[in-house]
XYZ file of C-alpha atoms in Angstrom:
273
model
C 0.000 0.000 0.000
C 1.408 3.400 -0.974
C 1.407 6.558 1.113
C -1.179 8.064 -1.234
C -3.559 5.119 -0.776
C -3.705 5.403 3.037
C -5.678 8.699 3.158
C -8.102 7.315 0.575
C -8.630 4.190 2.661
C -9.203 6.234 5.816
C -11.710 8.413 3.981
C -13.651 5.350 2.846
C -13.555 3.644 6.257
C -16.765 5.237 7.690
C -18.706 4.194 4.586
C -17.276 0.659 4.821
C -18.263 0.370 8.472
C -21.742 1.834 7.999
C -22.211 -0.371 4.957
C -21.975 -3.510 7.076
C -25.187 -5.228 8.085
C -24.156 -5.387 11.754
C -23.452 -1.656 11.924
C -26.735 -0.739 10.226
C -28.634 -3.027 12.605
C -26.895 -1.464 15.633
C -27.789 2.067 14.497
C -31.391 1.057 13.744
C -31.675 -0.642 17.129
C -30.450 2.421 19.030
C -32.653 4.726 16.969
C -35.803 2.737 17.772
C -35.061 2.473 21.486
C -34.175 6.151 21.848
C -37.315 7.165 19.954
C -39.268 4.853 22.265
C -37.638 6.507 25.263
C -38.644 9.971 24.036
C -42.292 8.926 23.779
C -42.248 6.939 27.029
C -40.626 9.813 28.942
C -43.087 12.331 27.521
C -46.103 10.238 28.559
C -44.449 8.726 31.675
C -45.409 5.199 30.681
C -43.642 1.869 30.341
C -46.580 0.115 28.692
C -44.923 -0.331 25.296
C -41.352 -0.978 26.542
C -41.407 -4.759 26.053
C -43.466 -4.463 22.864
C -40.850 -2.125 21.387
C -38.115 -4.554 22.374
C -39.686 -7.638 20.819
C -40.700 -5.618 17.752
C -37.088 -4.536 17.272
C -35.952 -8.165 17.389
C -38.354 -9.025 14.576
C -37.499 -5.957 12.503
C -33.720 -6.450 12.747
C -33.975 -10.147 11.915
C -35.811 -9.315 8.678
C -33.686 -6.257 7.832
C -30.471 -8.244 8.305
C -31.844 -10.859 5.919
C -32.591 -8.172 3.336
C -29.311 -6.290 3.814
C -27.338 -9.553 3.820
C -28.735 -10.316 0.389
C -28.382 -14.118 0.439
C -31.671 -15.642 1.631
C -30.444 -19.197 2.250
C -32.852 -21.685 3.869
C -30.996 -21.569 7.206
C -31.370 -17.781 7.294
C -35.079 -17.985 6.495
C -35.713 -20.561 9.212
C -33.694 -18.569 11.762
C -35.544 -15.362 10.910
C -38.875 -17.188 11.115
C -38.068 -18.577 14.561
C -37.060 -15.144 15.877
C -40.304 -13.738 14.452
C -42.382 -16.472 16.104
C -40.655 -15.851 19.445
C -41.130 -12.083 19.190
C -44.804 -12.207 18.218
C -45.718 -14.581 21.031
C -43.695 -12.997 23.823
C -44.327 -9.409 22.758
C -48.082 -9.945 22.593
C -48.104 -11.786 25.921
C -46.122 -9.097 27.753
C -48.189 -6.291 26.228
C -51.476 -7.944 27.229
C -50.116 -8.551 30.725
C -49.109 -4.946 31.303
C -52.444 -3.719 29.950
C -54.157 -5.963 32.509
C -51.855 -5.080 35.421
C -51.639 -1.403 34.523
C -47.939 -1.135 35.387
C -44.606 -2.930 35.497
C -42.989 -2.974 38.947
C -39.511 -2.690 37.372
C -40.336 0.943 36.545
C -41.937 2.052 39.822
C -39.032 4.401 40.611
C -38.074 5.058 37.013
C -40.961 6.319 34.908
C -40.828 9.822 36.453
C -37.071 10.167 35.913
C -36.238 10.757 32.212
C -32.508 10.216 32.756
C -32.927 6.838 34.461
C -35.615 5.897 31.943
C -33.095 6.626 29.163
C -30.663 4.144 30.723
C -33.361 1.442 30.727
C -34.165 2.002 27.053
C -30.469 2.015 26.153
C -29.953 -1.242 28.052
C -32.808 -2.693 26.015
C -30.935 -1.708 22.825
C -27.866 -3.585 24.097
C -30.076 -6.550 25.058
C -31.578 -6.733 21.559
C -28.258 -6.472 19.727
C -26.304 -8.862 21.951
C -29.058 -11.475 22.008
C -29.661 -11.287 18.263
C -25.961 -11.176 17.330
C -25.664 -14.806 16.052
C -28.731 -14.326 13.862
C -27.402 -11.023 12.497
C -24.077 -12.703 11.712
C -25.833 -15.592 10.027
C -28.045 -13.329 7.926
C -24.983 -11.304 6.870
C -23.200 -14.409 5.555
C -23.118 -14.945 1.808
C -21.586 -18.427 2.123
C -24.067 -21.302 1.993
C -23.339 -24.421 4.051
C -25.603 -27.478 3.711
C -27.969 -28.071 6.609
C -26.500 -30.463 9.148
C -26.710 -31.928 12.626
C -26.073 -28.642 14.415
C -29.009 -27.032 12.635
C -31.468 -29.773 13.513
C -30.302 -30.014 17.127
C -30.381 -26.222 17.436
C -33.903 -25.948 16.071
C -35.045 -28.789 18.344
C -33.568 -27.006 21.382
C -35.309 -23.812 20.265
C -38.623 -25.674 19.948
C -38.261 -27.166 23.427
C -37.473 -23.738 24.841
C -40.371 -22.095 23.008
C -42.837 -24.701 24.306
C -41.457 -24.429 27.841
C -41.714 -20.649 27.951
C -45.159 -20.519 26.335
C -46.614 -23.219 28.592
C -45.101 -21.681 31.732
C -46.443 -18.226 30.850
C -49.893 -19.646 30.145
C -49.954 -21.662 33.368
C -49.093 -18.613 35.447
C -51.560 -16.432 33.527
C -54.421 -18.865 34.200
C -53.357 -19.286 37.823
C -53.462 -15.543 38.485
C -56.820 -15.170 36.732
C -58.464 -17.656 39.127
C -60.029 -15.687 42.052
C -59.382 -18.678 44.343
C -55.637 -18.104 43.896
C -55.663 -14.483 45.043
C -52.649 -13.854 47.261
C -51.122 -17.263 46.478
C -48.004 -18.245 44.540
C -47.924 -20.785 41.732
C -46.167 -24.094 42.415
C -47.913 -26.394 39.958
C -47.223 -27.497 36.385
C -43.793 -26.487 35.133
C -43.514 -24.249 38.186
C -43.168 -27.402 40.288
C -39.908 -28.215 38.458
C -38.395 -24.723 38.453
C -39.196 -21.438 40.164
C -38.591 -19.673 36.824
C -39.339 -22.154 34.005
C -40.195 -19.362 31.565
C -36.644 -18.018 31.852
C -35.255 -21.516 31.395
C -37.223 -21.705 28.127
C -35.911 -18.295 27.064
C -32.295 -19.384 27.546
C -32.915 -22.609 25.611
C -34.315 -20.721 22.632
C -31.337 -18.421 22.167
C -28.923 -21.293 22.809
C -30.589 -23.279 20.026
C -30.459 -20.354 17.618
C -26.764 -19.835 18.322
C -26.083 -23.530 17.711
C -27.760 -23.425 14.292
C -26.079 -20.152 13.328
C -22.690 -21.577 14.337
C -22.924 -23.912 11.322
C -21.572 -21.104 9.132
C -19.323 -19.390 11.661
C -15.577 -19.081 11.370
C -12.870 -17.915 13.769
C -13.890 -14.916 15.928
C -17.553 -15.350 14.967
C -17.759 -18.183 17.491
C -17.433 -15.530 20.197
C -21.104 -14.804 19.511
C -21.746 -17.623 22.001
C -21.826 -14.574 24.270
C -25.461 -14.235 23.134
C -27.032 -17.105 25.153
C -24.540 -16.465 27.979
C -25.645 -12.820 28.053
C -29.312 -13.856 28.173
C -28.574 -16.238 31.062
C -26.545 -13.619 32.968
C -29.143 -10.863 32.580
C -32.057 -13.081 33.600
C -30.189 -14.770 36.431
C -28.394 -11.810 37.964
C -29.808 -8.507 36.676
C -33.302 -7.934 35.302
C -35.281 -11.114 35.902
C -34.805 -13.534 38.760
C -33.363 -11.158 41.415
C -36.339 -8.781 41.138
C -38.946 -11.576 41.187
C -37.264 -13.458 44.029
C -37.110 -10.311 46.131
C -40.790 -9.641 45.494
C -41.721 -13.255 46.296
C -39.858 -13.151 49.616
C -41.615 -9.880 50.437
C -45.029 -11.409 49.681
C -44.704 -14.958 51.032
C -41.325 -15.248 52.756
C -42.869 -15.925 56.160
C -45.161 -18.700 54.907
C -43.982 -22.288 55.604
C -45.418 -23.454 52.259
C -43.280 -20.927 50.387
C -40.189 -21.803 52.399
C -40.751 -25.462 51.544
C -41.223 -24.572 47.858
C -37.927 -22.666 47.803
C -36.085 -25.495 49.575
C -37.344 -28.210 47.237
C -37.629 -26.448 43.872
C -34.575 -25.356 41.854
C -34.217 -21.683 41.078
C -33.798 -22.001 37.295
C -32.554 -25.328 35.897
C -35.490 -27.726 36.374
C -35.826 -31.265 37.567
C -39.075 -33.204 37.978
C -40.529 -34.100 41.352
C -41.434 -37.754 41.848
């Protein structure tokens, strides 16, 4: 490379970076979440927070497929599975918050625009990190024949999807029953894990990474950070810690709850015989 070529390369670098599918998806992701924050802060509401998140997952999966320009069968299946996940979970969470009227995660947040901005920005990071293997897959022009990893990955995704959907439905029906007012659920999948819906969530993204890894090379395998990130966030940040704290506050003094905690795993399930 000559001295004259270096300035030309540096001048073209921003266009090269912004021309990549990953970069365009990252910018789109941030733009949607920050626009969502502006509306949410103006109206002091969190009611469309989860809906915006799941909608962004779906949008980026399809945009990455379009921008990637290949459209192989693996990419179409992966995009379809992300869409199915997003439609189900997004609709469920939106209906739940409409029924409850609020989300306890935002009790001390919705009136503070600065803190609210952090939450929406974290959601942008959540979307991008979780979806990273799919974005990499959809950016890949190389076609690799479907193989064992794909079928195992899609099976793991299916198991996770069923687990999460069934667990959510069981808890929804339990809370709708007036006889269960003030009680905690410990039946169905909730007898095998105190958070079976989160177990299903982790399985789904693990399965999608496994399928996407069929076309990965070198540093791309580091995208295994996606299911690990989902596990870490649910286990230690935004999911389980908040719910466990609330459960202890509500039922911590009850012997039945103490027995449930002692005999039921926190996340990774096992059946009771």
